mmCIF file of C-alpha atoms in Angstrom:
data_model
loop_
_atom_site.group_PDB
_atom_site.id
_atom_site.type_symbol
_atom_site.label_atom_id
_atom_site.label_comp_id
_atom_site.label_asym_id
_atom_site.label_seq_id
_atom_site.Cartn_x
_atom_site.Cartn_y
_atom_site.Cartn_z
ATOM 1 C CA MET L 20 17.485 -11.428 -15.800
ATOM 2 C CA THR L 21 17.113 -8.642 -17.762
ATOM 3 C CA ARG L 22 13.598 -8.843 -20.039
ATOM 4 C CA ALA L 23 13.440 -7.782 -23.168
ATOM 5 C CA ALA L 24 11.643 -4.247 -22.801
ATOM 6 C CA PRO L 25 10.317 -1.775 -25.457
ATOM 7 C CA ALA L 26 11.588 1.984 -25.880
ATOM 8 C CA HIS L 27 10.008 4.600 -23.256
ATOM 9 C CA ALA L 28 9.331 7.813 -23.126
ATOM 10 C CA ASP L 29 10.478 9.725 -20.596
ATOM 11 C CA PHE L 30 9.467 8.302 -17.254
ATOM 12 C CA ARG L 31 8.481 11.942 -16.340
ATOM 13 C CA SER L 32 6.027 12.642 -18.339
ATOM 14 C CA LYS L 33 2.582 12.955 -17.870
ATOM 15 C CA ALA L 34 1.739 11.191 -21.385
ATOM 16 C CA PHE L 35 3.712 8.014 -19.916
ATOM 17 C CA LEU L 36 2.664 7.866 -16.712
ATOM 18 C CA ARG L 37 -1.233 8.110 -18.104
ATOM 19 C CA GLY L 38 -0.767 5.261 -21.038
ATOM 20 C CA HIS L 39 1.043 2.914 -18.176
ATOM 21 C CA ILE L 40 -2.015 3.162 -16.022
ATOM 22 C CA ARG L 41 -4.484 2.251 -18.962
ATOM 23 C CA HIS L 42 -2.162 -0.190 -19.786
ATOM 24 C CA THR L 43 -2.111 -1.839 -16.295
ATOM 25 C CA MET L 44 -6.004 -1.042 -16.247
ATOM 26 C CA ALA L 45 -6.644 -2.947 -19.449
ATOM 27 C CA PHE L 46 -5.158 -6.214 -17.317
ATOM 28 C CA TYR L 47 -7.869 -6.428 -14.957
ATOM 29 C CA HIS L 48 -10.890 -4.256 -16.926
ATOM 30 C CA PRO L 49 -13.179 -5.902 -17.655
ATOM 31 C CA ARG L 50 -12.255 -9.688 -16.828
ATOM 32 C CA CYS L 51 -11.923 -8.575 -13.172
ATOM 33 C CA ILE L 52 -15.846 -7.967 -12.626
ATOM 34 C CA ASP L 53 -17.727 -10.808 -11.723
ATOM 35 C CA PRO L 54 -21.417 -10.701 -12.785
ATOM 36 C CA ALA L 55 -22.552 -12.394 -9.756
ATOM 37 C CA GLY L 56 -21.220 -10.111 -7.357
ATOM 38 C CA GLY L 57 -17.746 -8.160 -6.845
ATOM 39 C CA PHE L 58 -14.300 -9.045 -8.416
ATOM 40 C CA PHE L 59 -12.420 -11.958 -9.281
ATOM 41 C CA HIS L 60 -9.485 -11.894 -6.846
ATOM 42 C CA TYR L 61 -7.164 -14.442 -8.248
ATOM 43 C CA PHE L 62 -5.166 -14.072 -11.790
ATOM 44 C CA LYS L 63 -2.650 -15.725 -13.545
ATOM 45 C CA ASP L 64 0.298 -14.062 -15.898
ATOM 46 C CA ASP L 65 -2.141 -13.905 -18.807
ATOM 47 C CA GLY L 66 -5.069 -12.497 -17.258
ATOM 48 C CA SER L 67 -6.803 -16.466 -16.427
ATOM 49 C CA VAL L 68 -8.770 -17.059 -13.413
ATOM 50 C CA TYR L 69 -7.327 -19.649 -10.955
ATOM 51 C CA ASP L 70 -9.610 -19.234 -7.577
ATOM 52 C CA ALA L 71 -13.124 -17.327 -9.144
ATOM 53 C CA SER L 72 -15.109 -18.498 -5.679
ATOM 54 C CA HIS L 73 -12.659 -16.701 -3.053
ATOM 55 C CA ARG L 74 -12.989 -12.947 -1.872
ATOM 56 C CA HIS L 75 -10.456 -11.138 0.377
ATOM 57 C CA LEU L 76 -11.075 -7.822 1.655
ATOM 58 C CA VAL L 77 -8.236 -6.240 0.699
ATOM 59 C CA SER L 78 -9.099 -6.789 -2.961
ATOM 60 C CA SER L 79 -12.668 -5.669 -2.824
ATOM 61 C CA THR L 80 -11.558 -2.615 -1.626
ATOM 62 C CA ARG L 81 -8.574 -1.843 -3.682
ATOM 63 C CA PHE L 82 -10.541 -2.665 -6.969
ATOM 64 C CA VAL L 83 -13.093 -0.112 -5.987
ATOM 65 C CA PHE L 84 -9.894 2.313 -5.578
ATOM 66 C CA ASN L 85 -8.391 1.126 -9.081
ATOM 67 C CA TYR L 86 -11.740 2.245 -10.959
ATOM 68 C CA ALA L 87 -12.866 5.225 -9.088
ATOM 69 C CA THR L 88 -9.133 6.467 -9.188
ATOM 70 C CA ALA L 89 -9.087 5.652 -13.569
ATOM 71 C CA ALA L 90 -12.444 7.002 -13.146
ATOM 72 C CA LEU L 91 -11.126 10.621 -12.012
ATOM 73 C CA GLU L 92 -8.137 10.433 -14.412
ATOM 74 C CA PHE L 93 -9.790 9.400 -17.307
ATOM 75 C CA GLY L 94 -13.339 10.629 -16.927
ATOM 76 C CA GLY L 95 -12.855 13.988 -17.895
ATOM 77 C CA ASP L 96 -11.478 12.904 -21.490
ATOM 78 C CA ASP L 97 -14.370 10.202 -22.032
ATOM 79 C CA PRO L 98 -17.528 10.258 -20.332
ATOM 80 C CA ALA L 99 -18.623 6.864 -21.544
ATOM 81 C CA LEU L 100 -15.509 5.570 -19.771
ATOM 82 C CA ARG L 101 -15.911 7.613 -16.351
ATOM 83 C CA GLU L 102 -19.516 6.056 -16.666
ATOM 84 C CA GLU L 103 -18.348 2.766 -17.252
ATOM 85 C CA TYR L 104 -15.705 2.671 -14.313
ATOM 86 C CA LEU L 105 -18.098 4.261 -12.190
ATOM 87 C CA HIS L 106 -20.762 1.588 -12.785
ATOM 88 C CA ALA L 107 -17.515 -1.049 -11.533
ATOM 89 C CA VAL L 108 -17.343 0.943 -8.467
ATOM 90 C CA ARG L 109 -20.609 1.018 -7.607
ATOM 91 C CA HIS L 110 -20.375 -3.000 -8.579
ATOM 92 C CA GLY L 111 -17.835 -3.382 -6.303
ATOM 93 C CA LEU L 112 -19.681 -1.281 -3.274
ATOM 94 C CA ALA L 113 -22.926 -2.950 -3.667
ATOM 95 C CA PHE L 114 -20.384 -6.529 -2.583
ATOM 96 C CA LEU L 115 -18.760 -4.579 0.122
ATOM 97 C CA ARG L 116 -21.658 -4.261 1.592
ATOM 98 C CA GLU L 117 -23.947 -7.043 1.083
ATOM 99 C CA ARG L 118 -21.265 -9.273 1.555
ATOM 100 C CA HIS L 119 -18.128 -8.271 3.487
ATOM 101 C CA LEU L 120 -20.069 -6.296 5.837
ATOM 102 C CA ASP L 121 -20.734 -8.390 8.971
ATOM 103 C CA PRO L 122 -24.412 -7.257 10.233
ATOM 104 C CA ASP L 123 -23.682 -8.825 13.306
ATOM 105 C CA SER L 124 -20.408 -7.128 14.458
ATOM 106 C CA GLY L 125 -20.419 -4.304 12.558
ATOM 107 C CA GLY L 126 -16.983 -5.101 10.970
ATOM 108 C CA TYR L 127 -15.943 -6.750 7.539
ATOM 109 C CA PHE L 128 -15.349 -9.983 6.836
ATOM 110 C CA TRP L 129 -11.986 -10.419 6.261
ATOM 111 C CA THR L 130 -12.370 -13.604 3.511
ATOM 112 C CA LEU L 131 -15.526 -15.165 1.865
ATOM 113 C CA ARG L 132 -15.921 -18.257 -0.225
ATOM 114 C CA ASP L 133 -18.433 -19.087 -2.310
ATOM 115 C CA GLY L 134 -20.003 -15.849 -0.998
ATOM 116 C CA ALA L 135 -20.329 -17.160 2.067
ATOM 117 C CA PRO L 136 -18.155 -15.752 5.485
ATOM 118 C CA GLU L 137 -14.487 -17.556 5.502
ATOM 119 C CA ASP L 138 -12.347 -16.030 8.088
ATOM 120 C CA THR L 139 -14.424 -13.682 10.299
ATOM 121 C CA THR L 140 -11.285 -11.743 12.246
ATOM 122 C CA GLN L 141 -11.551 -8.148 12.180
ATOM 123 C CA HIS L 142 -8.915 -6.871 11.139
ATOM 124 C CA CYS L 143 -7.555 -2.730 11.143
ATOM 125 C CA TYR L 144 -5.688 -3.462 8.367
ATOM 126 C CA GLY L 145 -8.615 -4.331 6.272
ATOM 127 C CA ALA L 146 -10.921 -1.700 7.947
ATOM 128 C CA ALA L 147 -7.904 0.890 6.761
ATOM 129 C CA PHE L 148 -9.043 -0.320 3.227
ATOM 130 C CA VAL L 149 -12.485 0.047 3.799
ATOM 131 C CA LEU L 150 -12.186 3.968 4.879
ATOM 132 C CA LEU L 151 -9.883 4.561 1.498
ATOM 133 C CA ALA L 152 -12.420 2.729 -0.818
ATOM 134 C CA TYR L 153 -15.355 4.447 0.454
ATOM 135 C CA SER L 154 -13.072 7.782 0.403
ATOM 136 C CA ILE L 155 -12.168 7.256 -3.123
ATOM 137 C CA ALA L 156 -15.426 7.034 -4.292
ATOM 138 C CA LEU L 157 -17.126 9.726 -2.758
ATOM 139 C CA LYS L 158 -14.127 11.432 -4.165
ATOM 140 C CA ALA L 159 -15.000 10.255 -7.761
ATOM 141 C CA GLY L 160 -19.173 11.095 -7.035
ATOM 142 C CA VAL L 161 -20.534 8.499 -5.175
ATOM 143 C CA GLU L 162 -22.298 10.268 -2.701
ATOM 144 C CA GLU L 163 -23.668 7.524 -0.769
ATOM 145 C CA CYS L 164 -20.278 6.981 0.738
ATOM 146 C CA ARG L 165 -20.447 10.089 3.034
ATOM 147 C CA THR L 166 -22.879 8.804 5.261
ATOM 148 C CA TRP L 167 -20.968 5.314 4.953
ATOM 149 C CA MET L 168 -17.585 6.923 6.054
ATOM 150 C CA ALA L 169 -19.045 9.027 9.021
ATOM 151 C CA ALA L 170 -20.267 5.566 10.626
ATOM 152 C CA HIS L 171 -17.420 3.368 9.422
ATOM 153 C CA TRP L 172 -15.762 6.579 11.735
ATOM 154 C CA ASP L 173 -17.344 5.404 14.309
ATOM 155 C CA LEU L 174 -16.478 1.899 14.171
ATOM 156 C CA LEU L 175 -12.745 2.882 14.224
ATOM 157 C CA ASP L 176 -12.782 5.238 17.256
ATOM 158 C CA THR L 177 -15.620 2.494 19.131
ATOM 159 C CA ARG L 178 -13.574 -0.317 18.524
ATOM 160 C CA TYR L 179 -10.328 -0.010 17.142
ATOM 161 C CA TRP L 180 -9.039 3.144 18.416
ATOM 162 C CA GLU L 181 -6.642 3.165 21.708
ATOM 163 C CA PRO L 182 -6.836 6.664 22.937
ATOM 164 C CA GLY L 183 -3.600 6.400 25.570
ATOM 165 C CA PRO L 184 -1.078 5.510 22.743
ATOM 166 C CA GLY L 185 -2.802 7.438 20.376
ATOM 167 C CA LEU L 186 -2.644 4.581 17.613
ATOM 168 C CA TYR L 187 -5.344 1.620 16.031
ATOM 169 C CA ARG L 188 -5.192 -1.864 17.514
ATOM 170 C CA ASP L 189 -4.956 -4.364 15.146
ATOM 171 C CA GLU L 190 -6.859 -7.692 15.240
ATOM 172 C CA ALA L 191 -10.059 -9.153 17.342
ATOM 173 C CA THR L 192 -12.702 -11.958 17.007
ATOM 174 C CA ARG L 193 -15.923 -11.531 15.577
ATOM 175 C CA ASP L 194 -16.864 -10.552 19.135
ATOM 176 C CA TRP L 195 -14.191 -7.896 19.071
ATOM 177 C CA GLU L 196 -11.805 -10.147 21.689
ATOM 178 C CA PHE L 197 -8.426 -8.202 20.808
ATOM 179 C CA SER L 198 -5.804 -9.999 20.260
ATOM 180 C CA GLY L 199 -1.986 -8.498 21.854
ATOM 181 C CA TYR L 200 -0.754 -7.847 18.507
ATOM 182 C CA ARG L 201 -0.297 -4.362 17.448
ATOM 183 C CA GLY L 202 1.084 -3.440 14.198
ATOM 184 C CA GLN L 203 2.717 -0.460 12.267
ATOM 185 C CA ASN L 204 1.302 -1.524 8.842
ATOM 186 C CA ALA L 205 -2.266 -0.918 9.633
ATOM 187 C CA ASN L 206 -1.816 2.079 11.326
ATOM 188 C CA MET L 207 0.220 3.310 8.093
ATOM 189 C CA HIS L 208 -2.545 2.513 5.791
ATOM 190 C CA MET L 209 -5.453 4.333 8.103
ATOM 191 C CA CYS L 210 -2.823 6.962 8.100
ATOM 192 C CA GLU L 211 -3.511 6.957 4.048
ATOM 193 C CA ALA L 212 -7.031 6.655 4.368
ATOM 194 C CA MET L 213 -7.657 9.588 7.034
ATOM 195 C CA LEU L 214 -5.647 11.368 3.899
ATOM 196 C CA ALA L 215 -7.880 10.021 1.193
ATOM 197 C CA ALA L 216 -11.227 10.755 3.381
ATOM 198 C CA PHE L 217 -9.610 14.685 4.249
ATOM 199 C CA GLU L 218 -9.614 15.311 0.554
ATOM 200 C CA ALA L 219 -12.809 13.768 -0.330
ATOM 201 C CA SER L 220 -14.579 15.373 2.416
ATOM 202 C CA ARG L 221 -12.779 18.271 3.709
ATOM 203 C CA GLU L 222 -13.721 17.215 7.206
ATOM 204 C CA PRO L 223 -10.280 18.937 9.674
ATOM 205 C CA ARG L 224 -10.919 15.365 11.549
ATOM 206 C CA TYR L 225 -9.420 13.598 9.103
ATOM 207 C CA LEU L 226 -6.362 15.173 8.444
ATOM 208 C CA GLN L 227 -6.081 15.612 12.400
ATOM 209 C CA ARG L 228 -5.860 11.875 12.992
ATOM 210 C CA ALA L 229 -3.410 11.535 10.000
ATOM 211 C CA LEU L 230 -1.076 13.670 11.937
ATOM 212 C CA LEU L 231 -1.231 12.364 15.021
ATOM 213 C CA LEU L 232 -0.753 8.637 13.510
ATOM 214 C CA ALA L 233 2.170 9.883 11.763
ATOM 215 C CA ASP L 234 3.895 11.880 14.539
ATOM 216 C CA HIS L 235 3.176 8.783 16.530
ATOM 217 C CA MET L 236 5.019 5.895 13.975
ATOM 218 C CA THR L 237 7.570 7.826 12.641
ATOM 219 C CA ARG L 238 8.718 9.525 15.522
ATOM 220 C CA ARG L 239 7.747 8.325 19.003
ATOM 221 C CA GLN L 240 7.850 4.391 17.659
ATOM 222 C CA ALA L 241 10.759 4.618 15.391
ATOM 223 C CA ALA L 242 12.599 6.203 18.577
ATOM 224 C CA GLN L 243 12.945 2.657 19.663
ATOM 225 C CA CYS L 244 14.152 1.530 16.637
ATOM 226 C CA ASP L 245 17.009 4.275 15.892
ATOM 227 C CA GLY L 246 14.799 6.046 13.999
ATOM 228 C CA LEU L 247 13.382 3.718 11.518
ATOM 229 C CA VAL L 248 9.928 2.018 11.976
ATOM 230 C CA TRP L 249 9.610 -1.611 13.118
ATOM 231 C CA GLU L 250 6.937 -3.676 11.918
ATOM 232 C CA HIS L 251 5.694 -5.025 15.535
ATOM 233 C CA TYR L 252 5.217 -4.461 18.918
ATOM 234 C CA ASP L 253 3.177 -6.086 22.045
ATOM 235 C CA ALA L 254 0.060 -5.163 23.447
ATOM 236 C CA ASP L 255 1.957 -1.647 25.177
ATOM 237 C CA TRP L 256 3.392 -0.473 22.208
ATOM 238 C CA GLN L 257 6.880 -2.051 22.758
ATOM 239 C CA VAL L 258 8.756 -3.312 19.761
ATOM 240 C CA ASP L 259 8.478 -7.384 19.371
ATOM 241 C CA THR L 260 12.119 -8.390 17.520
ATOM 242 C CA ASP L 261 10.631 -12.155 18.048
ATOM 243 C CA TYR L 262 7.479 -11.734 16.142
ATOM 244 C CA HIS L 263 7.422 -13.990 13.143
ATOM 245 C CA ARG L 264 11.701 -13.561 13.322
ATOM 246 C CA ASP L 265 11.180 -17.473 12.064
ATOM 247 C CA ASP L 266 9.201 -16.590 9.201
ATOM 248 C CA PRO L 267 10.991 -13.561 7.613
ATOM 249 C CA LYS L 268 8.392 -14.061 4.074
ATOM 250 C CA HIS L 269 5.501 -13.848 5.788
ATOM 251 C CA LEU L 270 2.579 -11.788 3.700
ATOM 252 C CA PHE L 271 0.920 -9.307 5.662
ATOM 253 C CA ARG L 272 3.605 -9.292 8.886
ATOM 254 C CA PRO L 273 7.307 -9.779 7.678
ATOM 255 C CA TRP L 274 9.715 -9.712 10.432
ATOM 256 C CA GLY L 275 12.912 -6.907 9.650
ATOM 257 C CA PHE L 276 12.790 -3.675 8.645
ATOM 258 C CA GLN L 277 10.283 -3.128 5.276
ATOM 259 C CA PRO L 278 12.498 -0.858 3.293
ATOM 260 C CA GLY L 279 8.796 -0.451 1.413
ATOM 261 C CA HIS L 280 7.200 0.753 4.353
ATOM 262 C CA GLN L 281 9.974 3.353 5.340
ATOM 263 C CA THR L 282 9.506 5.295 2.020
ATOM 264 C CA GLU L 283 5.626 4.624 2.085
ATOM 265 C CA TRP L 284 5.806 6.609 5.192
ATOM 266 C CA SER L 285 7.999 8.840 3.383
ATOM 267 C CA LYS L 286 4.893 9.561 0.591
ATOM 268 C CA LEU L 287 2.712 10.069 3.346
ATOM 269 C CA LEU L 288 4.415 12.350 5.705
ATOM 270 C CA LEU L 289 4.821 14.572 2.222
ATOM 271 C CA ILE L 290 1.066 14.637 1.714
ATOM 272 C CA LEU L 291 0.432 15.295 5.336
ATOM 273 C CA ASP L 292 2.332 18.388 4.651
ATOM 274 C CA GLY L 293 1.091 19.619 1.867
ATOM 275 C CA HIS L 294 -2.349 19.923 3.317
ATOM 276 C CA LEU L 295 -1.067 21.292 6.575
ATOM 277 C CA ARG L 296 0.667 23.701 4.270
ATOM 278 C CA GLN L 297 -2.296 24.882 2.505
ATOM 279 C CA ALA L 298 -4.447 25.301 5.490
ATOM 280 C CA GLY L 299 -1.923 27.457 7.360
ATOM 281 C CA THR L 300 -0.494 25.438 10.073
ATOM 282 C CA PRO L 301 2.686 23.647 8.662
ATOM 283 C CA ALA L 302 4.551 21.302 10.648
ATOM 284 C CA ASP L 303 8.371 21.924 9.822
ATOM 285 C CA TRP L 304 9.507 18.074 11.071
ATOM 286 C CA LEU L 305 7.661 16.454 8.469
ATOM 287 C CA VAL L 306 10.103 16.985 5.072
ATOM 288 C CA PRO L 307 13.325 16.441 7.137
ATOM 289 C CA ARG L 308 11.964 13.071 8.255
ATOM 290 C CA ALA L 309 10.785 11.813 5.083
ATOM 291 C CA ARG L 310 13.788 12.617 4.024
ATOM 292 C CA GLU L 311 15.652 10.350 6.703
ATOM 293 C CA LEU L 312 13.350 7.777 6.185
ATOM 294 C CA PHE L 313 13.720 7.519 2.214
ATOM 295 C CA ASP L 314 17.271 8.089 2.234
ATOM 296 C CA ARG L 315 18.086 5.203 4.785
ATOM 297 C CA ALA L 316 16.065 2.472 3.436
ATOM 298 C CA VAL L 317 17.366 2.794 0.086
ATOM 299 C CA ASP L 318 20.829 2.915 1.169
ATOM 300 C CA ALA L 319 20.276 -0.379 2.867
ATOM 301 C CA ALA L 320 18.274 -1.932 0.532
ATOM 302 C CA TRP L 321 19.335 -1.330 -3.167
ATOM 303 C CA ASP L 322 20.860 -4.282 -4.678
ATOM 304 C CA PRO L 323 23.973 -2.845 -6.576
ATOM 305 C CA GLU L 324 24.594 -5.960 -8.471
ATOM 306 C CA PHE L 325 21.038 -7.120 -9.813
ATOM 307 C CA GLY L 326 19.005 -3.804 -9.107
ATOM 308 C CA GLY L 327 16.176 -2.858 -7.196
ATOM 309 C CA LEU L 328 15.018 -2.476 -3.373
ATOM 310 C CA MET L 329 14.671 -5.673 -1.390
ATOM 311 C CA TYR L 330 12.653 -6.396 0.828
ATOM 312 C CA GLY L 331 13.672 -6.599 4.344
ATOM 313 C CA PHE L 332 16.881 -5.638 6.156
ATOM 314 C CA ALA L 333 17.766 -6.468 10.178
ATOM 315 C CA PRO L 334 18.034 -4.177 12.841
ATOM 316 C CA GLU L 335 21.447 -3.049 13.962
ATOM 317 C CA ALA L 336 21.831 -4.850 17.290
ATOM 318 C CA LEU L 337 20.159 -8.213 15.576
ATOM 319 C CA ARG L 338 22.748 -8.306 13.025
ATOM 320 C CA LYS L 339 24.279 -11.698 14.332
ATOM 321 C CA GLU L 340 21.195 -13.165 14.367
ATOM 322 C CA VAL L 341 20.074 -12.792 11.107
ATOM 323 C CA PRO L 342 17.696 -15.318 9.552
ATOM 324 C CA GLY L 343 18.567 -15.118 6.043
ATOM 325 C CA PRO L 344 21.149 -14.038 3.541
ATOM 326 C CA SER L 345 23.350 -11.090 3.686
ATOM 327 C CA LEU L 346 24.824 -9.117 0.627
ATOM 328 C CA PRO L 347 28.213 -10.163 -0.063
ATOM 329 C CA ASP L 348 30.159 -7.033 1.408
ATOM 330 C CA GLY L 349 28.473 -8.260 4.798
ATOM 331 C CA ARG L 350 26.996 -4.212 5.049
ATOM 332 C CA HIS L 351 23.080 -4.457 5.440
ATOM 333 C CA PHE L 352 22.113 -8.070 6.432
ATOM 334 C CA ILE L 353 19.259 -8.311 4.447
ATOM 335 C CA CYS L 354 16.765 -11.004 5.520
ATOM 336 C CA ASP L 355 14.499 -11.228 2.129
ATOM 337 C CA ASP L 356 16.552 -10.499 -1.000
ATOM 338 C CA ASP L 357 13.701 -10.868 -3.393
ATOM 339 C CA LYS L 358 12.336 -7.805 -4.900
ATOM 340 C CA TYR L 359 8.658 -6.916 -4.769
ATOM 341 C CA PHE L 360 6.807 -4.785 -7.126
ATOM 342 C CA TRP L 361 5.123 -2.958 -4.268
ATOM 343 C CA VAL L 362 8.226 -1.626 -2.866
ATOM 344 C CA GLN L 363 9.716 -0.758 -6.112
ATOM 345 C CA ALA L 364 5.954 1.779 -6.970
ATOM 346 C CA GLU L 365 5.560 3.292 -3.579
ATOM 347 C CA SER L 366 9.596 4.297 -3.370
ATOM 348 C CA LEU L 367 9.643 5.649 -7.062
ATOM 349 C CA ALA L 368 6.313 8.064 -6.091
ATOM 350 C CA CYS L 369 7.948 8.956 -2.766
ATOM 351 C CA ALA L 370 11.197 10.083 -4.748
ATOM 352 C CA ALA L 371 9.065 11.832 -7.018
ATOM 353 C CA ARG L 372 7.481 13.686 -4.258
ATOM 354 C CA LEU L 373 10.902 14.326 -2.287
ATOM 355 C CA ALA L 374 12.135 15.665 -5.043
ATOM 356 C CA ALA L 375 9.380 18.157 -5.801
ATOM 357 C CA ALA L 376 9.635 19.016 -2.040
ATOM 358 C CA THR L 377 12.834 19.583 -1.624
ATOM 359 C CA GLY L 378 14.419 20.747 -5.171
ATOM 360 C CA ASP L 379 16.903 18.056 -4.952
ATOM 361 C CA THR L 380 17.834 16.635 -8.242
ATOM 362 C CA ARG L 381 18.978 13.526 -6.645
ATOM 363 C CA TYR L 382 15.684 12.230 -5.812
ATOM 364 C CA TRP L 383 14.628 12.421 -9.458
ATOM 365 C CA ASP L 384 17.427 10.498 -10.199
ATOM 366 C CA TRP L 385 16.472 7.809 -7.333
ATOM 367 C CA TYR L 386 12.845 8.108 -9.662
ATOM 368 C CA ASP L 387 14.464 7.274 -12.955
ATOM 369 C CA ARG L 388 17.022 4.655 -11.475
ATOM 370 C CA LEU L 389 13.805 2.831 -9.691
ATOM 371 C CA TRP L 390 11.191 3.327 -12.917
ATOM 372 C CA ASP L 391 14.129 1.847 -15.371
ATOM 373 C CA TYR L 392 14.220 -1.113 -13.022
ATOM 374 C CA ALA L 393 10.762 -1.913 -12.796
ATOM 375 C CA TRP L 394 10.202 -1.258 -16.546
ATOM 376 C CA ARG L 395 13.062 -3.773 -17.309
ATOM 377 C CA HIS L 396 12.364 -6.538 -14.756
ATOM 378 C CA LEU L 397 8.441 -6.010 -13.002
ATOM 379 C CA VAL L 398 6.210 -4.710 -15.744
ATOM 380 C CA ASP L 399 4.920 -7.485 -18.234
ATOM 381 C CA HIS L 400 4.767 -5.463 -21.449
ATOM 382 C CA THR L 401 2.802 -8.355 -23.229
ATOM 383 C CA HIS L 402 -0.296 -8.825 -21.105
ATOM 384 C CA GLY L 403 0.103 -5.863 -18.597
ATOM 385 C CA ALA L 404 0.000 -5.136 -15.028
ATOM 386 C CA TRP L 405 3.185 -5.599 -12.852
ATOM 387 C CA TYR L 406 4.706 -9.054 -11.821
ATOM 388 C CA ARG L 407 4.219 -9.458 -8.256
ATOM 389 C CA ILE L 408 7.612 -10.575 -6.771
ATOM 390 C CA LEU L 409 10.812 -11.595 -8.296
ATOM 391 C CA ASP L 410 14.143 -13.089 -6.577
ATOM 392 C CA ARG L 411 17.285 -11.367 -6.381
ATOM 393 C CA GLU L 412 18.668 -12.244 -9.885
ATOM 394 C CA ASN L 413 15.083 -11.037 -10.825
ATOM 395 C CA ARG L 414 13.439 -14.183 -11.976
ATOM 396 C CA LYS L 415 9.803 -15.234 -11.508
ATOM 397 C CA HIS L 416 9.121 -17.452 -8.822
ATOM 398 C CA ASP L 417 5.830 -18.297 -10.314
ATOM 399 C CA ASP L 418 2.918 -17.804 -12.612
ATOM 400 C CA GLU L 419 0.541 -16.166 -10.204
ATOM 401 C CA LYS L 420 0.677 -12.427 -11.016
ATOM 402 C CA SER L 421 -2.615 -10.993 -9.035
ATOM 403 C CA PRO L 422 -3.296 -13.393 -6.017
ATOM 404 C CA ALA L 423 -5.749 -12.308 -3.452
ATOM 405 C CA GLY L 424 -4.603 -8.381 -2.218
ATOM 406 C CA LYS L 425 -2.327 -7.337 -5.115
ATOM 407 C CA THR L 426 -5.144 -5.645 -7.967
ATOM 408 C CA ASP L 427 -1.744 -3.234 -8.829
ATOM 409 C CA TYR L 428 -3.188 -0.604 -6.632
ATOM 410 C CA HIS L 429 0.361 0.028 -5.808
ATOM 411 C CA THR L 430 1.629 0.707 -9.590
ATOM 412 C CA MET L 431 -1.354 2.244 -10.849
ATOM 413 C CA GLY L 432 -1.180 4.613 -7.235
ATOM 414 C CA ALA L 433 2.027 5.518 -7.787
ATOM 415 C CA CYS L 434 1.628 6.523 -11.267
ATOM 416 C CA HIS L 435 -1.515 8.516 -9.632
ATOM 417 C CA ASP L 436 0.688 10.081 -7.596
ATOM 418 C CA VAL L 437 3.371 11.269 -9.747
ATOM 419 C CA LEU L 438 0.918 12.600 -12.307
ATOM 420 C CA ALA L 439 -0.044 14.833 -9.162
ATOM 421 C CA VAL L 440 3.042 15.904 -8.722
ATOM 422 C CA LEU L 441 3.726 16.869 -12.304
ATOM 423 C CA ARG L 442 0.209 19.134 -12.177
ATOM 424 C CA GLY L 443 1.693 20.727 -8.943
ATOM 425 C CA ARG L 444 -1.082 19.126 -7.027
ATOM 426 C CA GLY L 445 1.015 16.947 -5.040
#
């Protein structure tokens, strides 16, 4: 279903990207700020809040990211706006420190209800976003975050890090009893957070850890699955193809290959490549690996009939056991044909970085194709922000635009990414 979309400037123009960030921020600011502490996390399409009492660690940290990056982008133009956004950053950090931080375990509560702990599971995925929030806030000038980042590094190394495989464990009880589940998603976002921590602090340990995570996940672990990154592993870091096989649409841990995670890893490899080249220590495998992950993901998941990248596809060896629909030609064996906002956003940011890193203009073609799809189907031109999820034919499932976890961190983050590329800082 094609929605009426206004004309737009060149998707590759800085003015367009900055305007889109402003338009998206206007959906959340200031209505997302809870004067009693933190941010509201649940928004309908029109911006109305439909659950005012629940808090999720992922949203609490991502809102800090949103405000800090906006302060960095627009603060030079408008000092008053910069202070307004930085006030929101500090407001969010205070809630993170006072409510999410667990004084007993030293970790962070996953969810809260009416300000009290609800789910006390210690998720590495959440811990990655804590580091990201501290890092971006430090970059924006909140100096207290430097000490908090150092303490968080110690927590990560003491509790989550597994020196043998050189990856992070995934989830534990409040008493730090870990389950046998291991996942790539937490390690991918930890790589992202380490890169942000390096950019904010210039401490080499963060860059070294990011490189180690990238190497182990996108080369060693991917070698178990014909070169693509699988989502789920057992305690020995062996691929677990049964995990959530019966629940391929699980929000945080879906079954199948995730095209969006292949392209997100590709983007991180390119950011790594830039930092290592600047440091005079390039790794020659990063750009070729980034190209392969992106190329294979879009080849498998692009919908030739309705446009957009679909959410999940099956491994070659399991194609006869796919639990969901496949494309009519039978080539791709899609196990989830929904169109998620974040998959398109991360992929277009990756395409821009690939175009800059390789000089190959077909990646700009992919960038324009992805933006055109998002502009016509996912961007809410009336209220602002992006719709969260569409079915294969680009119809909305519901009117919940931004439940806990979304915050449009991916969409605005993609615009910031592309702006960095256009400014030669990619």
